mmCIF file of C-alpha atoms and ligand atoms in Angstrom:
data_model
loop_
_atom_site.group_PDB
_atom_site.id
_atom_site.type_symbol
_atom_site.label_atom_id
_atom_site.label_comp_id
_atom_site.label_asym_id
_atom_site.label_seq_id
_atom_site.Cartn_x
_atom_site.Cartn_y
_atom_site.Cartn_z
ATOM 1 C CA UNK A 297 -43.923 34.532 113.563
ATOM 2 C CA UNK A 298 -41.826 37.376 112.105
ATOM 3 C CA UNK A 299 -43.060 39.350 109.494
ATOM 4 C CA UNK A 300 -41.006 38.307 107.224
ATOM 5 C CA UNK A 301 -42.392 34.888 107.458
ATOM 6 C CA UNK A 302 -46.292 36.246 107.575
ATOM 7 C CA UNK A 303 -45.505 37.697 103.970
ATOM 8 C CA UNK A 304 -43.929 34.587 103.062
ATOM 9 C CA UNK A 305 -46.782 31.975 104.436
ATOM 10 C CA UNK A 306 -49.259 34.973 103.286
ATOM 11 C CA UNK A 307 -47.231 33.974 99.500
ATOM 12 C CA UNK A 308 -47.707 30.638 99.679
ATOM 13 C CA UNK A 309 -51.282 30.494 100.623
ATOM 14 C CA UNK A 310 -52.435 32.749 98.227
ATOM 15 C CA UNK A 311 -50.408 30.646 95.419
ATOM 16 C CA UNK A 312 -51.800 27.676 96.671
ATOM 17 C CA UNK A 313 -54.990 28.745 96.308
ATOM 18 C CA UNK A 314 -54.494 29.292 92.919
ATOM 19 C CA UNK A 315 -55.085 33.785 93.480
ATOM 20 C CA UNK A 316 -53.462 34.620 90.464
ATOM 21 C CA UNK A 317 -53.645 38.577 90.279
ATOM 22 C CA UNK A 318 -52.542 38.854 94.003
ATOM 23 C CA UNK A 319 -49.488 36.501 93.415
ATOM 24 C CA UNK A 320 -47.281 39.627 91.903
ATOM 25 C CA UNK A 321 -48.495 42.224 94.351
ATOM 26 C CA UNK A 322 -47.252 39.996 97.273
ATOM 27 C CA UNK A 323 -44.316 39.358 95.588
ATOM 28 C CA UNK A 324 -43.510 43.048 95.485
ATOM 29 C CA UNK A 325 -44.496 43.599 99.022
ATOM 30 C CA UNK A 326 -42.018 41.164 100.192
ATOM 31 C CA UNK A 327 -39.111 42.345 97.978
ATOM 32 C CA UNK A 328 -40.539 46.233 99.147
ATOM 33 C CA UNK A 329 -39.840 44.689 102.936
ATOM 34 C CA UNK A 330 -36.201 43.249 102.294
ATOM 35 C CA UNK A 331 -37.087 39.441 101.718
ATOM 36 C CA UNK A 332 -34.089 38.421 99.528
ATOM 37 C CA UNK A 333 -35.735 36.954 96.093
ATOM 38 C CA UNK A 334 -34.195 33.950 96.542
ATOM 39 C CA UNK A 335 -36.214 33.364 100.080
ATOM 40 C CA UNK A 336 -39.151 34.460 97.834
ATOM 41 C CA UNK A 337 -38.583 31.217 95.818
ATOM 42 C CA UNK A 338 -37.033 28.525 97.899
ATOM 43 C CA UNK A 339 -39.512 29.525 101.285
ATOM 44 C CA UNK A 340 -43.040 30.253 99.625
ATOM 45 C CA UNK A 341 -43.312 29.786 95.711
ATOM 46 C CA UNK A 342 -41.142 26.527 95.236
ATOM 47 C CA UNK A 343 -43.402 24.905 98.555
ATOM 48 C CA UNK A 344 -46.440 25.948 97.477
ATOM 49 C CA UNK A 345 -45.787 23.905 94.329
ATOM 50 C CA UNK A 346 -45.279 20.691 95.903
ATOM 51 C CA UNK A 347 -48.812 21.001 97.764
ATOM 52 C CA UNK A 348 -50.684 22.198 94.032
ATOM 53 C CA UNK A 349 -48.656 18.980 92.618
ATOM 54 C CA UNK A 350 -50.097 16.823 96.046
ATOM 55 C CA UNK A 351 -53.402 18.196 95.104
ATOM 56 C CA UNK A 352 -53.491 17.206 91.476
ATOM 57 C CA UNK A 353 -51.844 13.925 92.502
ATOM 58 C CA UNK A 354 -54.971 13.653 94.936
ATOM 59 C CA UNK A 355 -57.851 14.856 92.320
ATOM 60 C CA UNK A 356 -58.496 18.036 94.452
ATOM 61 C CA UNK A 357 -56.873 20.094 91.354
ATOM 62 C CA UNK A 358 -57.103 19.916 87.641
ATOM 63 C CA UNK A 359 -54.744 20.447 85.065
ATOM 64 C CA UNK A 360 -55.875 24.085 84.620
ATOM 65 C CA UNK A 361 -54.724 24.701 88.264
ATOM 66 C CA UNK A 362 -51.261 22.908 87.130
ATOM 67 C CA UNK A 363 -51.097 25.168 84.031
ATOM 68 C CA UNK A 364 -52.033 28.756 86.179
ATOM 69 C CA UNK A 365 -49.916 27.682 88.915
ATOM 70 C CA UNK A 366 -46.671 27.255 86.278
ATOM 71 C CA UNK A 367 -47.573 30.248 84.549
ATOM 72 C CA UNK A 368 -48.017 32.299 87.263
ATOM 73 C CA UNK A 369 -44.298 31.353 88.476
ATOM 74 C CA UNK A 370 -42.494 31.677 85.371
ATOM 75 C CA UNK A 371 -44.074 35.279 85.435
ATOM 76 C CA UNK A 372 -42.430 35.802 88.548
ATOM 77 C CA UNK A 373 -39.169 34.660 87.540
ATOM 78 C CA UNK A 374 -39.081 37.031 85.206
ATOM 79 C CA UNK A 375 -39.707 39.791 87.850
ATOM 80 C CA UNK A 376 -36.761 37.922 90.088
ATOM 81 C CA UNK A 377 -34.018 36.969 87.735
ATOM 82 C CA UNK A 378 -32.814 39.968 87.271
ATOM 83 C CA UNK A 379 -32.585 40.328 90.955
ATOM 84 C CA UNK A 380 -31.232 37.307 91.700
ATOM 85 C CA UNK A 381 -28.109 37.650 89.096
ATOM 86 C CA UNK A 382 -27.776 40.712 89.967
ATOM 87 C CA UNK A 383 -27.077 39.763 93.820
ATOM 88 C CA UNK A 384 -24.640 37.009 92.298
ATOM 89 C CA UNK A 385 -22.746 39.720 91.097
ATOM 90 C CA UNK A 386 -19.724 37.794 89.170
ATOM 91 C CA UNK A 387 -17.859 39.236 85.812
ATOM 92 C CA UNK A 388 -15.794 35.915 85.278
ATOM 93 C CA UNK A 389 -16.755 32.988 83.640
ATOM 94 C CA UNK A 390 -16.791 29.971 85.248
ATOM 95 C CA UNK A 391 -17.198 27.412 82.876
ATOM 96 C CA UNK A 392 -19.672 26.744 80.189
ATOM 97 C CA UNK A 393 -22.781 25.346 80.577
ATOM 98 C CA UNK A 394 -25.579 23.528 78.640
ATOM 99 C CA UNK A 395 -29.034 23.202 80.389
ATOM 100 C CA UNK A 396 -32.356 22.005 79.228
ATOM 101 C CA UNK A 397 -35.391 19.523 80.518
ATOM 102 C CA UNK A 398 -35.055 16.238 79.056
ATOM 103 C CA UNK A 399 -36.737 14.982 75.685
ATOM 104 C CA UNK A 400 -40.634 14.188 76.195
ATOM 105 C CA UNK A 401 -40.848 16.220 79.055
ATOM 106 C CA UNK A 402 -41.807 20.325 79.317
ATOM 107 C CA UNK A 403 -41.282 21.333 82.938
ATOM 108 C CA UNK A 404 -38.846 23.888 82.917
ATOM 109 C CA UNK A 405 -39.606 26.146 86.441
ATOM 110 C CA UNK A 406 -36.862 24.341 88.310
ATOM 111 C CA UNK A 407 -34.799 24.598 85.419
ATOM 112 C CA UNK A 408 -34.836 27.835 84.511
ATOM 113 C CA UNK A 409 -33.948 28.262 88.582
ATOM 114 C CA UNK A 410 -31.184 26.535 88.331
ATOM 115 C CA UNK A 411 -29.820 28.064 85.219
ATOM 116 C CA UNK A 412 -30.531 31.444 86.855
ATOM 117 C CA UNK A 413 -28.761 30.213 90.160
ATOM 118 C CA UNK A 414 -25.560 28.974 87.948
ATOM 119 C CA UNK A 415 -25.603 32.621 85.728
ATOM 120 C CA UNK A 416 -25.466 34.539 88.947
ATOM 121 C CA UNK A 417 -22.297 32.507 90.288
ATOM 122 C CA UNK A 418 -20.484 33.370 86.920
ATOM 123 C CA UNK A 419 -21.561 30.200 85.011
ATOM 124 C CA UNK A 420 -21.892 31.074 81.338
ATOM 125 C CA UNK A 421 -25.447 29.279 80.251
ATOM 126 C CA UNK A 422 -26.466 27.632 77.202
ATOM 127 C CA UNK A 423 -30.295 27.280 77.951
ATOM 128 C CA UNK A 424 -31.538 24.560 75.156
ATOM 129 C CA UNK A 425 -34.714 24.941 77.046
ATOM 130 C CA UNK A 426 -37.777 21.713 77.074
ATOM 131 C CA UNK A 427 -38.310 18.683 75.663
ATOM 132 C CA UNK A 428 -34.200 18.518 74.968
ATOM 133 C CA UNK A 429 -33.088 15.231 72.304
ATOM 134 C CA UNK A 430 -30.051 13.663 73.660
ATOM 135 C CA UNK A 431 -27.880 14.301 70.665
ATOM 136 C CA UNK A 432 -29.258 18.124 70.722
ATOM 137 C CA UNK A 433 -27.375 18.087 74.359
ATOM 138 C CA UNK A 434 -24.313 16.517 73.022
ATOM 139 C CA UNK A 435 -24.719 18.675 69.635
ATOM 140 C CA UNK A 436 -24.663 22.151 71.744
ATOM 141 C CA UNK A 437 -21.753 20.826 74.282
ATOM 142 C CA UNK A 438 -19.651 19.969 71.164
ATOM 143 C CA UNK A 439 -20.050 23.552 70.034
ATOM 144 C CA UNK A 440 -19.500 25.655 72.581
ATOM 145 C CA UNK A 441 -16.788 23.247 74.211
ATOM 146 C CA UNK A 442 -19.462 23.033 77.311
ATOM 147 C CA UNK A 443 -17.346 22.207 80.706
ATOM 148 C CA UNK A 444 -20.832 21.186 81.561
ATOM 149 C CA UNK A 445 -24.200 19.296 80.744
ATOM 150 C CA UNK A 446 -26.921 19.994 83.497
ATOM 151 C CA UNK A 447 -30.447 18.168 82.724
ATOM 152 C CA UNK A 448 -33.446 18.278 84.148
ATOM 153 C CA UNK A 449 -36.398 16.287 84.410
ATOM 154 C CA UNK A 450 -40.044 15.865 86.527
ATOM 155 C CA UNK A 451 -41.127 12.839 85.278
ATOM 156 C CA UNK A 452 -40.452 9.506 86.245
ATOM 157 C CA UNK A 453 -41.201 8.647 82.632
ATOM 158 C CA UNK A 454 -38.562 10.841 81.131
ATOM 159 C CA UNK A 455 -35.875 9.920 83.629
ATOM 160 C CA UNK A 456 -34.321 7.696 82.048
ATOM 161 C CA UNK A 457 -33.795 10.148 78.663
ATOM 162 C CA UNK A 458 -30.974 11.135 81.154
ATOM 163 C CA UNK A 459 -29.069 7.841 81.035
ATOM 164 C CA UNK A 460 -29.246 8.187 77.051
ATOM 165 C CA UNK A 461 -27.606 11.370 77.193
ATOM 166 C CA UNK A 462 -24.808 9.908 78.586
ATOM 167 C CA UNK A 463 -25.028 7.283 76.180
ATOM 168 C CA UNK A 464 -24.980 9.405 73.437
ATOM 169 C CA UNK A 465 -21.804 11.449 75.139
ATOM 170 C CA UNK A 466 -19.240 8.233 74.966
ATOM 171 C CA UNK A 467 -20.731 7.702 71.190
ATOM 172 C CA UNK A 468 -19.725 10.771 70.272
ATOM 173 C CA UNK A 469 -15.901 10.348 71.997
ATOM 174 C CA UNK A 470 -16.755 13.151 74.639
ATOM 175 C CA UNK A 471 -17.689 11.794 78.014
ATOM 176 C CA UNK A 472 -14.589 12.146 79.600
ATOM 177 C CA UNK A 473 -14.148 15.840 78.550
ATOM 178 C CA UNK A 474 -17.739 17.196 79.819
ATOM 179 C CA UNK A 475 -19.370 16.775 83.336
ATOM 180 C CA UNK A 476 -22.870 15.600 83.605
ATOM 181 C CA UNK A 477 -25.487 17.086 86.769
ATOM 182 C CA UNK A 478 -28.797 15.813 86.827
ATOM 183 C CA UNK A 479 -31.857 16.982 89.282
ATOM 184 C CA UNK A 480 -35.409 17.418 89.008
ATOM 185 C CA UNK A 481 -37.881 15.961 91.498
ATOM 186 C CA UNK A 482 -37.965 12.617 90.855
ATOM 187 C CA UNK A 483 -34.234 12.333 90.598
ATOM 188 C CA UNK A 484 -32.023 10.641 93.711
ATOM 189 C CA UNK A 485 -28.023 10.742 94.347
ATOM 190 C CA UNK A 486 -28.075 6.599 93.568
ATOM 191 C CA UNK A 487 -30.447 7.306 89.931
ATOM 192 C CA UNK A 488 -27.003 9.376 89.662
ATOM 193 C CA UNK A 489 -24.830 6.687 90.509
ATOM 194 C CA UNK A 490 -26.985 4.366 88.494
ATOM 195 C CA UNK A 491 -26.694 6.442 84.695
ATOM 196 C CA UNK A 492 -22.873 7.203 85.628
ATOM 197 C CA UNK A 493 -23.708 10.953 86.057
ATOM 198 C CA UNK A 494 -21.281 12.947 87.776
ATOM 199 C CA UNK A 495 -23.199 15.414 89.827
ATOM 200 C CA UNK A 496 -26.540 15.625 91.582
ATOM 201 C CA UNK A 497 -28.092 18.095 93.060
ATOM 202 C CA UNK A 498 -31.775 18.492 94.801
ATOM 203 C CA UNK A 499 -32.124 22.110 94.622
ATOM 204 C CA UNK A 500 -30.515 24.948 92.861
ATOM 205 C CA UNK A 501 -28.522 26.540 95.242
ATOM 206 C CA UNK A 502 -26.750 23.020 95.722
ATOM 207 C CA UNK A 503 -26.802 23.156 91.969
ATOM 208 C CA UNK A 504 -24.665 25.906 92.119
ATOM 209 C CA UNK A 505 -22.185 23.960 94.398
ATOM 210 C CA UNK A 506 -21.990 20.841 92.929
ATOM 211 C CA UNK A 507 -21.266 22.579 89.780
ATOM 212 C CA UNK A 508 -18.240 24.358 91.457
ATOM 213 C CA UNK A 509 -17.293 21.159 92.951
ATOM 214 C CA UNK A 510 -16.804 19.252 89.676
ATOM 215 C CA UNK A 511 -14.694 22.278 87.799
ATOM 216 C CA UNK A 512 -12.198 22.012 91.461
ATOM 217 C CA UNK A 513 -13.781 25.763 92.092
ATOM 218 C CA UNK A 514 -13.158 26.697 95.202
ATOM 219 C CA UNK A 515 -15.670 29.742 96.665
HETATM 220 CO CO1 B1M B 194 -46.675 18.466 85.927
HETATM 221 N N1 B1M B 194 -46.362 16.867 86.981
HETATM 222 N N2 B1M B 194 -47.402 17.381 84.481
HETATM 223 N N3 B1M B 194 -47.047 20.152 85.057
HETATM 224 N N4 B1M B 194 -46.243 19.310 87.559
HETATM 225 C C1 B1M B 194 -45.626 17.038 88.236
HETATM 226 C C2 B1M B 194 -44.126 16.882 88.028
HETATM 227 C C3 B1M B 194 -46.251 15.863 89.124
HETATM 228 C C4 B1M B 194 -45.310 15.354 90.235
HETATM 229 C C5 B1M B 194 -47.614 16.334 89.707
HETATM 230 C C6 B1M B 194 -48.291 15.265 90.539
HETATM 231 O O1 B1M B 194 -48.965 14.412 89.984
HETATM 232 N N5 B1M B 194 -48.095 15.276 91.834
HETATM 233 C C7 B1M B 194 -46.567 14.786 88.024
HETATM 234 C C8 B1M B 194 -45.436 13.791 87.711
HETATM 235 C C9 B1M B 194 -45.705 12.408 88.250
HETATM 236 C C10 B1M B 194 -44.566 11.491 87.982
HETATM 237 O O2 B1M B 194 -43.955 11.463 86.961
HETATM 238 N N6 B1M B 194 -44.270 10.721 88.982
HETATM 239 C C11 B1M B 194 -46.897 15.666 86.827
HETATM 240 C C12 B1M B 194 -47.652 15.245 85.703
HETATM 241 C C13 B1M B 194 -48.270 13.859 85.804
HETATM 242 C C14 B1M B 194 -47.826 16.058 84.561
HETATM 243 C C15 B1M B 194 -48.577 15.714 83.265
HETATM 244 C C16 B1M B 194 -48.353 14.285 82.738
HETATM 245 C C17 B1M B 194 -50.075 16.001 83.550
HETATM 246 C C18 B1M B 194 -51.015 15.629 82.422
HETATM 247 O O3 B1M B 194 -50.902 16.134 81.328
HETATM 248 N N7 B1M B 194 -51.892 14.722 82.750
HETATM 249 C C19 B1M B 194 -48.032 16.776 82.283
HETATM 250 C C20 B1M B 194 -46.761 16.305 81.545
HETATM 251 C C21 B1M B 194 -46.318 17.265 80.468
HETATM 252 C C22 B1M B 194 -44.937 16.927 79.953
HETATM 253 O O4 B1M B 194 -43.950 17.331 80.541
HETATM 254 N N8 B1M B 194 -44.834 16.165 78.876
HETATM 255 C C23 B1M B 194 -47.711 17.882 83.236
HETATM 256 C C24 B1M B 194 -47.769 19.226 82.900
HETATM 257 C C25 B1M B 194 -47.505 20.273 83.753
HETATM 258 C C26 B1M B 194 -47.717 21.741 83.388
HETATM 259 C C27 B1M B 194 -47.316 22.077 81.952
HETATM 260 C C28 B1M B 194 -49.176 22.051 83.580
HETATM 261 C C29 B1M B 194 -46.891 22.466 84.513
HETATM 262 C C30 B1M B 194 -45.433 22.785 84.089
HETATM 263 C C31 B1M B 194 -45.259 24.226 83.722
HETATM 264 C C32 B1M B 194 -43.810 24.511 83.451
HETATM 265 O O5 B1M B 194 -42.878 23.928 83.978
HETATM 266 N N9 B1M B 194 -43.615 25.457 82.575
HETATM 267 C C33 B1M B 194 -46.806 21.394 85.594
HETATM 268 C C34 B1M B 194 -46.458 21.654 86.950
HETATM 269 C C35 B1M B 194 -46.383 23.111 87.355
HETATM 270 C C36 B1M B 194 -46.189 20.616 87.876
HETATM 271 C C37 B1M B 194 -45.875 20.714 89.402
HETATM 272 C C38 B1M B 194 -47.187 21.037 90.131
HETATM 273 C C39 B1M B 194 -44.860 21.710 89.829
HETATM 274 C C40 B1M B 194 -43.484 21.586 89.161
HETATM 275 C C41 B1M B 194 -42.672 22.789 89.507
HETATM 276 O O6 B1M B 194 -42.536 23.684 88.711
HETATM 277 N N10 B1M B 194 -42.214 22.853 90.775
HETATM 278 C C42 B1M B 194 -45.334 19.238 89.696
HETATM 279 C C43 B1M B 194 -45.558 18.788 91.132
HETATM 280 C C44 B1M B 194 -44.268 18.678 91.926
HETATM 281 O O7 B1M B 194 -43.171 18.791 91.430
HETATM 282 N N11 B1M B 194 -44.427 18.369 93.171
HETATM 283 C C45 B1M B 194 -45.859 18.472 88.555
HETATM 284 C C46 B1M B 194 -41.488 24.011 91.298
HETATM 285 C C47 B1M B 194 -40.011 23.926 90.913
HETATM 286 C C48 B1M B 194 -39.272 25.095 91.535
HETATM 287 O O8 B1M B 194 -39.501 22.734 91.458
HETATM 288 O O9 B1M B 194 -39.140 21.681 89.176
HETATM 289 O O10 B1M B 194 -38.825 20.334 91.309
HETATM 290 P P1 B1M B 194 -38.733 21.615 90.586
HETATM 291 O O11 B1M B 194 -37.216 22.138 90.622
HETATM 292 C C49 B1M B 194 -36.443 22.202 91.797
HETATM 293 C C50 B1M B 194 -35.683 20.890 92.086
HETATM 294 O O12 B1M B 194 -36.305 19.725 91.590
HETATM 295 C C51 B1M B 194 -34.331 21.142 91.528
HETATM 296 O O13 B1M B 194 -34.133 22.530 91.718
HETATM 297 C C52 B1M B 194 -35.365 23.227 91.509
HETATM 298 C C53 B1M B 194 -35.367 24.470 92.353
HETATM 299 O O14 B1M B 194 -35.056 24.194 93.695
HETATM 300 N N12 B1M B 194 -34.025 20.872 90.125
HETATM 301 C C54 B1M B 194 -32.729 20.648 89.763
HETATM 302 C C55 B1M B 194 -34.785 20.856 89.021
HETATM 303 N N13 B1M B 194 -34.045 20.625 87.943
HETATM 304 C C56 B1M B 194 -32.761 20.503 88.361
HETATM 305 C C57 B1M B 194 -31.584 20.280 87.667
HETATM 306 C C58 B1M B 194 -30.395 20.213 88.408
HETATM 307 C C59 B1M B 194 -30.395 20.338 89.790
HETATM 308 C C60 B1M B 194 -31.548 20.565 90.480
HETATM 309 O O15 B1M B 194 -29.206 20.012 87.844
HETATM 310 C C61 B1M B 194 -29.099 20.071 86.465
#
């Protein structure tokens, strides 16, 4: 094992393991040693979530360990985001757009990594944030003249708030001038299909691609 990946497995234990106030040292270690903050996310912090959700789903962890596991990330981000855009390093615009977690539900990590992802390619964001009404998406795109509407959601019970987004698009006469990405755990390629969105993407760096792909941006 290379160093690099004993810092990052050293990471994701200690996050697992719910040890808080070593979580931002380590973190600082491994950017000290050259590990590129998006490694930091994708390789240790973004894994080690999936086994604290495993052990909730399993009983082993509480909702306490949920809510100091979150925290603890978003704290992070805020350390990395300025990294990460800054290793983007775009001045034009590439389209507009709107982002937010669905209506009813309030997990916004993964979001806020993929609006970070899409700022640092050039995307110009309009972060709504959590717990996002469908006409509040269509509302904002309307404004701003989004190119884009990117939702997110984690549960499988606020899924389908997606599908009434797009509902609420051709209401309002707009569907065919805004594209729609959707992603978020719980979300597949054929729930995509399904709600007539026009993107998906499992992660945030495809995020960032599918995004380009639907504007015809070519890297
Ligand atoms: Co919640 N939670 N949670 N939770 N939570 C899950 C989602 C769960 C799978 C845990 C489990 O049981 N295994 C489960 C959902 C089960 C289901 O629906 N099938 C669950 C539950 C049940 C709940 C509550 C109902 C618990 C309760 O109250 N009893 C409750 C609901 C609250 C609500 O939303 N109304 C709840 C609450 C919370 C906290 C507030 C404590 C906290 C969220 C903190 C926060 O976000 N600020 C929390 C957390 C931390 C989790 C887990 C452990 C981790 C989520 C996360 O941040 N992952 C999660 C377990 C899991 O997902 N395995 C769990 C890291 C993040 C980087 O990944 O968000 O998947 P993710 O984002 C990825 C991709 O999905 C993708 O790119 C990201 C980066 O690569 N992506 C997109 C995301 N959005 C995208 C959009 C795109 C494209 C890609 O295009 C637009």
């Amino acid at each position: 094992m290379s160093n690099e990946e004993k810092i990052l497995e050293n990471l994701k234990n200690m996050m697992i393991n719910i040890e808080i106030d070593k979580v931002e040292e380590e973190v600082k270690r491994a950017l000290d040693s050259g590990i590129a903050p998006l490694d930091i996310i994708e390789k240790a912090l973004a894994p080690a979530m999936t086994v604290i959700g495993d052990k909730f789903e399993k009983g082993e962890y509480f909702l306490a360990e949920l809510v100091a596991a979150g925290e603890t990330f978003k704290e992070i981000l805020q350390i990395l985001k300025p990294l990460l855009v800054k290793s983007g390093q775009t001045t034009k615009t590439l389209g507009k757009v709107v982002i937010g977690t669905v209506r009813g539900d309030l997990h916004d990590i993964g979001k806020n990594i993929v609006a970070t992802m899409l700022e640092s390619a050039g995307f110009e964001i309009y972060d709504l944030g959590v717990d996002v009404a469908p006409e509040d998406f269509v509302k904002k795109a309307e404004e701003i003249n989004a190119d884009i509407i990117a939702m997110s959601a984690l549960l499988t019970t606020t899924m389908i708030e997606m599908k009434n987004v797009i509902e609420e698009l051709k209401k309002s006469g707009i569907r065919d001038k805004v594209k729609v990405i959707i992603g978020g755990a719980p979300i597949t390629e054929e729930y995509a299909k399904e709600i007539g969105a026009d993107g998906y993407a499992e992660d945030a760096v495809k995020a960032v691609r599918v995004c380009k792909e639907l504007l015809g941006i070519k890297d």
